[in-house]
Short mmCIF file of C-alpha atoms in Angstrom, two decimals:
data_model
loop_
_atom_site.label_atom_id
_atom_site.label_comp_id
_atom_site.label_asym_id
_atom_site.label_seq_id
_atom_site.Cartn_x
_atom_site.Cartn_y
_atom_site.Cartn_z
CA ALA K 1037 84.84 39.92 81.88
CA GLN K 1038 84.84 37.51 85.02
CA LYS K 1039 83.33 38.49 88.13
CA ILE K 1040 82.60 36.90 91.64
CA THR K 1041 79.82 38.38 93.82
CA GLN K 1042 79.26 37.74 97.62
CA THR K 1043 76.33 39.45 98.76
CA GLN K 1044 76.88 38.80 102.50
CA PRO K 1045 79.27 41.02 104.20
CA GLY K 1046 78.50 39.51 107.48
CA MET K 1047 76.54 36.35 108.79
CA PHE K 1048 75.77 35.05 112.15
CA VAL K 1049 75.00 31.44 113.02
CA GLN K 1050 74.50 29.53 116.26
CA GLU K 1051 76.96 26.77 117.22
CA LYS K 1052 76.12 23.36 115.81
CA GLU K 1053 73.60 24.74 113.02
CA ALA K 1054 74.29 24.77 109.39
CA VAL K 1055 74.88 28.05 107.49
CA THR K 1056 75.17 28.96 103.82
CA LEU K 1057 77.46 31.71 102.10
CA ASP K 1058 76.41 32.74 98.84
CA CYS K 1059 78.48 33.20 95.89
CA THR K 1060 77.41 34.14 92.34
CA TYR K 1061 79.91 34.29 89.29
CA ASP K 1062 80.00 35.48 85.71
CA THR K 1063 82.38 34.05 83.02
CA SER K 1064 82.35 33.27 79.39
CA ASP K 1065 84.87 30.76 80.01
CA GLN K 1066 83.72 26.96 79.68
CA SER K 1067 86.14 25.55 81.89
CA TYR K 1068 86.66 27.01 85.18
CA GLY K 1069 86.98 26.23 88.75
CA LEU K 1070 85.30 27.72 91.89
CA PHE K 1071 86.98 27.78 95.23
CA TRP K 1072 86.23 28.55 98.78
CA TYR K 1073 88.89 29.65 101.16
CA LYS K 1074 88.69 30.64 104.87
CA GLN K 1075 90.86 33.55 106.38
CA PRO K 1076 90.97 33.57 110.29
CA SER K 1077 92.10 36.83 111.97
CA SER K 1078 95.61 35.64 111.47
CA GLY K 1079 95.36 36.45 107.91
CA GLU K 1080 96.41 32.79 106.34
CA MET K 1081 94.18 31.71 103.62
CA ILE K 1082 93.01 28.15 104.05
CA PHE K 1083 91.80 26.11 101.20
CA LEU K 1084 88.36 24.69 101.93
CA ILE K 1085 86.77 23.24 98.72
CA TYR K 1086 86.81 23.01 95.05
CA GLN K 1087 84.24 22.57 92.21
CA GLY K 1088 84.92 22.22 88.78
CA SER K 1089 82.60 23.67 86.03
CA TYR K 1090 82.33 20.11 84.41
CA ASP K 1091 81.83 18.30 87.72
CA GLU K 1092 78.31 16.75 87.78
CA GLN K 1093 78.32 16.27 91.68
CA ASN K 1094 78.46 18.82 94.22
CA ALA K 1095 81.87 18.85 96.16
CA THR K 1096 81.97 17.82 99.59
CA GLU K 1097 84.87 18.06 102.23
CA GLY K 1098 83.92 17.02 105.66
CA ARG K 1099 81.56 19.63 107.12
CA TYR K 1100 81.98 21.59 103.86
CA SER K 1101 79.97 21.22 100.91
CA LEU K 1102 79.43 23.46 97.98
CA ASN K 1103 76.19 23.91 96.35
CA PHE K 1104 76.82 24.44 92.64
CA GLN K 1105 74.04 25.43 90.26
CA LYS K 1106 75.58 25.97 86.96
CA ALA K 1107 72.49 27.50 85.09
CA ARG K 1108 72.14 30.00 88.00
CA LYS K 1109 75.97 30.59 88.26
CA SER K 1110 76.22 30.12 91.79
CA ALA K 1111 78.51 28.26 94.06
CA ASN K 1112 77.28 28.63 97.58
CA LEU K 1113 79.40 27.18 100.58
CA VAL K 1114 77.32 25.12 103.05
CA ILE K 1115 79.06 24.57 106.49
CA SER K 1116 77.34 22.03 108.66
CA ALA K 1117 77.56 21.54 112.32
CA SER K 1118 79.18 25.12 112.74
CA GLN K 1119 81.88 25.38 115.22
CA LEU K 1120 83.14 28.34 117.26
CA GLY K 1121 86.52 28.03 115.32
CA ASP K 1122 84.52 28.54 111.87
CA SER K 1123 84.30 32.23 112.78
CA ALA K 1124 86.25 33.96 110.02
CA MET K 1125 86.05 35.67 106.74
CA TYR K 1126 85.21 33.48 103.66
CA PHE K 1127 86.11 34.21 100.25
CA CYS K 1128 84.68 32.64 96.98
CA ALA K 1129 87.10 32.53 94.17
CA MET K 1130 87.02 31.57 90.64
CA GLY K 1131 89.68 30.66 88.36
CA SER K 1132 90.25 29.38 84.67
CA THR K 1133 91.24 25.66 84.58
CA SER K 1134 93.26 26.50 81.40
CA GLY K 1135 96.15 28.69 81.10
CA THR K 1136 97.75 30.25 84.32
CA TYR K 1137 94.65 29.40 86.56
CA LYS K 1138 94.80 32.95 88.21
CA TYR K 1139 92.04 33.63 90.59
CA ILE K 1140 89.63 36.55 90.98
CA PHE K 1141 88.14 36.71 94.61
CA GLY K 1142 84.77 37.87 95.86
CA THR K 1143 84.66 40.51 98.39
CA GLY K 1144 84.32 38.07 101.31
CA THR K 1145 81.78 37.25 103.82
CA ARG K 1146 82.50 37.45 107.61
CA LEU K 1147 80.97 34.60 109.58
CA LYS K 1148 80.41 34.88 113.39
CA VAL K 1149 79.46 31.58 115.12
CA LEU K 1150 77.58 32.33 118.60
CA ALA K 1151 77.98 30.00 121.43
CA GLY M 1374 101.68 18.83 102.29
CA ALA M 1375 101.38 21.76 100.27
CA VAL M 1376 102.97 24.16 102.43
CA VAL M 1377 103.81 27.67 101.58
CA SER M 1378 106.16 29.90 103.85
CA GLN M 1379 106.71 33.44 103.68
CA HIS M 1380 109.30 35.89 105.07
CA PRO M 1381 108.98 38.05 107.03
CA SER M 1382 105.59 37.65 108.53
CA TRP M 1383 105.82 41.31 109.35
CA VAL M 1384 108.16 44.19 108.55
CA ILE M 1385 108.50 47.94 109.31
CA CYS M 1386 110.47 50.03 107.19
CA LYS M 1387 111.07 53.69 106.64
CA SER M 1388 109.66 55.61 103.65
CA GLY M 1389 112.27 55.48 100.46
CA THR M 1390 113.93 52.03 101.58
CA SER M 1391 113.22 48.76 99.77
CA VAL M 1392 112.05 45.61 101.23
CA LYS M 1393 112.17 42.15 99.99
CA ILE M 1394 109.55 39.50 100.79
CA GLU M 1395 110.54 35.80 100.31
CA CYS M 1396 107.83 33.01 99.40
CA ARG M 1397 108.88 29.45 99.35
CA SER M 1398 106.78 26.22 98.66
CA LEU M 1399 108.12 23.95 100.95
CA ASP M 1400 107.13 20.35 100.11
CA PHE M 1401 106.20 20.65 96.49
CA GLN M 1402 107.59 22.26 93.31
CA ALA M 1403 105.30 25.35 92.51
CA THR M 1404 104.34 25.49 88.79
CA THR M 1405 103.36 29.13 89.21
CA MET M 1406 103.34 31.63 92.13
CA PHE M 1407 101.20 34.59 92.56
CA TRP M 1408 101.45 37.75 94.69
CA TYR M 1409 98.34 39.38 96.06
CA ARG M 1410 97.71 42.41 98.13
CA GLN M 1411 95.13 42.81 100.67
CA PHE M 1412 94.10 46.09 102.34
CA PRO M 1413 92.13 45.95 105.56
CA LYS M 1414 88.75 44.51 105.49
CA GLN M 1415 89.19 44.16 101.69
CA SER M 1416 89.72 41.22 99.46
CA LEU M 1417 92.72 39.99 97.98
CA MET M 1418 93.82 41.77 94.73
CA LEU M 1419 96.27 39.93 92.40
CA MET M 1420 99.31 41.65 91.76
CA ALA M 1421 101.28 39.30 89.39
CA THR M 1422 101.82 35.97 88.46
CA SER M 1423 105.44 34.45 87.90
CA ASN M 1424 106.70 31.50 86.46
CA GLU M 1425 110.21 30.08 87.29
CA GLY M 1426 112.71 31.53 84.90
CA SER M 1427 110.31 33.92 83.20
CA LYS M 1428 109.40 37.52 83.73
CA ALA M 1429 106.48 38.15 85.86
CA THR M 1430 102.97 39.15 84.26
CA TYR M 1431 101.73 41.99 86.08
CA GLU M 1432 97.98 43.03 86.59
CA GLN M 1433 96.85 46.17 85.04
CA GLY M 1434 97.76 49.12 87.19
CA VAL M 1435 100.38 47.49 89.19
CA GLU M 1436 103.74 49.20 88.68
CA LYS M 1437 106.46 46.57 87.70
CA ASP M 1438 109.20 48.85 88.47
CA LYS M 1439 108.13 49.35 92.13
CA PHE M 1440 106.98 45.72 92.77
CA LEU M 1441 110.09 43.74 91.47
CA ILE M 1442 109.13 39.98 91.26
CA ASN M 1443 111.93 37.37 90.95
CA HIS M 1444 111.08 33.68 90.60
CA ALA M 1445 114.48 32.12 90.83
CA SER M 1446 113.60 28.46 91.40
CA LEU M 1447 110.52 26.06 91.40
CA THR M 1448 110.21 26.74 95.02
CA LEU M 1449 111.06 30.55 95.54
CA SER M 1450 109.83 33.73 94.47
CA THR M 1451 110.45 37.25 95.90
CA LEU M 1452 108.56 40.44 95.95
CA THR M 1453 110.76 43.72 96.47
CA VAL M 1454 108.76 46.63 97.14
CA THR M 1455 111.17 49.32 95.89
CA SER M 1456 111.27 52.88 97.39
CA ALA M 1457 108.55 52.06 99.85
CA HIS M 1458 106.04 54.63 100.64
CA PRO M 1459 103.25 54.95 103.55
CA GLU M 1460 100.73 54.02 100.95
CA ASP M 1461 102.45 50.72 99.91
CA SER M 1462 101.77 49.65 103.79
CA SER M 1463 99.66 46.65 103.24
CA PHE M 1464 99.11 42.75 103.90
CA TYR M 1465 101.02 40.98 101.02
CA ILE M 1466 100.15 37.18 100.39
CA CYS M 1467 101.82 34.81 98.06
CA SER M 1468 100.35 31.66 96.80
CA ALA M 1469 101.51 28.68 94.65
CA ASP M 1470 99.97 26.02 92.50
CA THR M 1471 101.63 22.82 91.51
CA SER M 1472 100.85 20.37 88.30
CA GLY M 1473 97.51 18.40 88.33
CA ARG M 1474 96.09 20.70 90.95
CA TYR M 1475 93.68 23.71 90.45
CA GLU M 1476 93.67 25.16 93.87
CA GLN M 1477 96.33 27.61 94.99
CA TYR M 1478 98.13 27.28 98.38
CA PHE M 1479 98.70 30.37 100.27
CA GLY M 1480 101.54 31.48 102.51
CA PRO M 1481 100.60 33.15 105.79
CA GLY M 1482 101.25 36.78 104.58
CA THR M 1483 103.43 39.60 105.39
CA ARG M 1484 102.24 42.60 106.88
CA LEU M 1485 104.16 45.67 105.45
CA THR M 1486 104.18 48.87 107.41
CA VAL M 1487 106.14 51.95 105.90
CA THR M 1488 106.62 54.74 108.39
#
């Protein structure tokens, strides 16, 4: 069975500092994708970054990077130079890259950026 | 690009009535649309997956006669909550994916309150 685990219910970070949000996963699929989404208080889910299981390089999108360690089954999100607007709920998700691509989500980490 | 809209953004209805929520992909054709439910301070739970012109595939434990999904076109899916009860009050979010992309694009969500 597939599973996503986010062990940090809440995190604080000082503005302009970097922060790492943890995500571990379990799957028997060989081909899968890992995703991070941001959910601000408005409720909308904002796509941040994607890492494919066969991608050898860690994904990066602006201030977001994904630290992918396949052997450890971890896909941590690193946010550099945190901004006040980064305060939100962050969800890690996994989907198969064959078939219907449906996701399972982790329980989320609430990030608060301090001024 | 890749914008998904939902309507209404919030709705209050009386117990026993039905409510329809629309999900539209505005600038792309959706291969698949997904419906999620999110309780306060919890993660997203996938309810069903739908493809245009096909019957929706419901996740285990989701009553298909209660949560009717119609996927009328490549850009429109609807979720109808029939005979709503207070326990159906929740945040309902749809998402869509498109050919060639693994990430899902989410709508802004619909907050349903049943009184």
